[in-house]
Coordinates of C-alpha atoms in Angstrom, one line a residue:
X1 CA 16.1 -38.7 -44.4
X2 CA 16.9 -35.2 -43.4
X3 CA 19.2 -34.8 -40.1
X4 CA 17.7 -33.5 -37.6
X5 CA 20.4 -31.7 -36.1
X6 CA 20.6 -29.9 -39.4
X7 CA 16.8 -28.6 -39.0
X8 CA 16.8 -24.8 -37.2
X9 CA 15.1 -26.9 -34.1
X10 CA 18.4 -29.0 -34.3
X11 CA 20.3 -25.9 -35.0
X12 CA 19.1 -24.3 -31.9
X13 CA 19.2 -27.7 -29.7
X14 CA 23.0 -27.4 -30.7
X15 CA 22.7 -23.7 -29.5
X16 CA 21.3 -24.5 -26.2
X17 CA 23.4 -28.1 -25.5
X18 CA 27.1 -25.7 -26.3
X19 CA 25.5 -22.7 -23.7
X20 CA 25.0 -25.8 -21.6
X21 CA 28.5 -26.7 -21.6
X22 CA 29.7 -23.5 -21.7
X23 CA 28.6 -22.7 -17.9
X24 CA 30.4 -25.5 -16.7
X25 CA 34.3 -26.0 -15.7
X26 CA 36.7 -27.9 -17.4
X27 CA 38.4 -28.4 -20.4
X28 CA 34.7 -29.4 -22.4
X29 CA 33.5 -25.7 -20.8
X30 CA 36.4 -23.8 -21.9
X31 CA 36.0 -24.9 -25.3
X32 CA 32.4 -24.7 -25.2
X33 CA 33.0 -21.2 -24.0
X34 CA 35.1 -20.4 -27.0
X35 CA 32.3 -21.9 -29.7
X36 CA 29.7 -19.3 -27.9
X37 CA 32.0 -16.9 -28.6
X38 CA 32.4 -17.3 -32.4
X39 CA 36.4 -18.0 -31.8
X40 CA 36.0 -21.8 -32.2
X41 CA 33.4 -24.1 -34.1
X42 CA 32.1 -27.6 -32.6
X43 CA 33.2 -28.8 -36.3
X44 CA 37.1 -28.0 -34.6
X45 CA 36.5 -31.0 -32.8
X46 CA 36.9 -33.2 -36.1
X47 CA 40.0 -31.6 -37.5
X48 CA 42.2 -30.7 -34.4
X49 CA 43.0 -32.4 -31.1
X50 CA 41.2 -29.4 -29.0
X51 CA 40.4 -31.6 -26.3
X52 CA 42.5 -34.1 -24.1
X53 CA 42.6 -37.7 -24.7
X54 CA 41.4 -37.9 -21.6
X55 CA 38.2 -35.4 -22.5
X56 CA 37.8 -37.8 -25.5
X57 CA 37.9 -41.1 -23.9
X58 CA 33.9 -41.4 -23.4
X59 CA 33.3 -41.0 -27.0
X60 CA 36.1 -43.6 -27.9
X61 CA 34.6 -45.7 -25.5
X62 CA 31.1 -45.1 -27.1
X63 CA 32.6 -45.7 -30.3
X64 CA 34.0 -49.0 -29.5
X65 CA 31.3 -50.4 -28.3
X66 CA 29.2 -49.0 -31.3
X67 CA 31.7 -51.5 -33.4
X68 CA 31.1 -54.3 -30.9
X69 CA 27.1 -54.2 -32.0
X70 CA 25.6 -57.0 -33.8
X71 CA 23.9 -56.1 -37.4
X72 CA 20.9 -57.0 -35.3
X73 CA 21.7 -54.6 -32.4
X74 CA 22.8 -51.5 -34.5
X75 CA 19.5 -51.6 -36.8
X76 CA 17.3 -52.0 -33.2
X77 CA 19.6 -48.6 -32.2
X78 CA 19.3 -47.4 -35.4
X79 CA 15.4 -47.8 -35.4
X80 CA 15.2 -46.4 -31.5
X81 CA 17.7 -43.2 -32.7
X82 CA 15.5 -41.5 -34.5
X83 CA 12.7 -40.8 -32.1
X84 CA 15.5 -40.6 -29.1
X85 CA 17.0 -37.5 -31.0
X86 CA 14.2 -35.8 -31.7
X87 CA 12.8 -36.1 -28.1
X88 CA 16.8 -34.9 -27.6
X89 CA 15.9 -32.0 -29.6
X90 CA 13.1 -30.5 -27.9
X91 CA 13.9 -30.8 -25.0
X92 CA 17.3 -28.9 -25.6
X93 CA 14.9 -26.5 -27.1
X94 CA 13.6 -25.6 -23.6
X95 CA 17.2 -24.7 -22.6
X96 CA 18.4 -20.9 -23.1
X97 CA 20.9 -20.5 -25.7
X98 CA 23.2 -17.8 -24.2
X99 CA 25.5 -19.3 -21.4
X100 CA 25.4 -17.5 -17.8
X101 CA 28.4 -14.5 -18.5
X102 CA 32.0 -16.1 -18.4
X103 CA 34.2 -14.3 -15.4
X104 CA 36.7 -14.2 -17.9
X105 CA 37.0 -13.1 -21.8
X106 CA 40.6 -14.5 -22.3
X107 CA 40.5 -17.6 -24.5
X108 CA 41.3 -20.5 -23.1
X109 CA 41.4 -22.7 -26.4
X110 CA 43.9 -21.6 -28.8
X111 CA 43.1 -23.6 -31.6
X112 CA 45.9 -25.8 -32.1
X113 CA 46.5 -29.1 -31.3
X114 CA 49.7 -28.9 -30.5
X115 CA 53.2 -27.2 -29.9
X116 CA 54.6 -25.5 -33.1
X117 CA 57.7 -28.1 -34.5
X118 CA 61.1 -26.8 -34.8
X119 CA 63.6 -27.8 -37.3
X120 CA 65.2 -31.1 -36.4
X121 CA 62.3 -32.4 -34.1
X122 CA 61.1 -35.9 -35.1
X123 CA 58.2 -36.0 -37.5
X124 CA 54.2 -36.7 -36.3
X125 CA 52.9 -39.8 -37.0
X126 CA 49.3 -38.3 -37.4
X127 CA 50.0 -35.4 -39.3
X128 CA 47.7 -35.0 -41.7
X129 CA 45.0 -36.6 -39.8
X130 CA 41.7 -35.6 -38.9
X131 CA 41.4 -36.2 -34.9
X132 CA 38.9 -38.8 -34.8
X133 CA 40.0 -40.3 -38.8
X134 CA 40.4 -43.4 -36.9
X135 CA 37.0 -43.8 -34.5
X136 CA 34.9 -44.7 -37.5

């Protein structure tokens, strides 16, 4: 099965959902705002701890209860998810993809997940880790 966010409808869905985000405030909109602007990809999200744990929380929680599913429950999901996305995809397809223009060029996510270390600070448990290793 092909993914449908992978399709240049799904492509453009992403387009539109990102220029969504991107006109809104908050920590999701600034980085939203830097993916629109080609200094951040939505892939960033996987590697590096660009968002707050309190940004991140909803798709813990969704996560969690994803694992709390019966075998039952997650093929009945899994059956429903494939007409749900599509219907997802067009109608983020009716949505421009160019966010309203920002007030502000500066970037606002720098990239990094966190402060550079200095010699003698304690190691990171989680270096090494990709940022949501342990959701799945």
């Amino acid at each position: 099965m092909e993914n449908p966010w992978a399709t240049p409808a799904g492509v453009r869905a992403q387009q539109a959902r990102t220029a969504q985000l991107a006109a809104g405030s908050g920590e999701v909109a600034d980085f939203a705002r830097e993916v629109v602007a080609g200094r951040a990809s939505s892939r960033d999200l996987l590697c590096t701890s660009a968002l707050s744990d309190r940004a991140l929380q909803p798709v813990r929680d969704l996560v969690e209860r994803w694992h709390r599913l019966s075998p039952a429950e997650r093929a009945r999901v899994e059956a429903e998810a494939a007409t749900a996305v599509e219907d997802r995809i067009a109608a983020l397809n009716t949505l421009p993809t160019e966010p309203p223009a920002a007030e502000s060029p500066e970037p606002r996510w720098s990239g990094r997940s966190r402060p550079s270390r200095r010699p003698g600070d304690d190691p990171d448990p989680d270096e090494g880790r990709t940022f949501l290793s342990d959701a799945w």
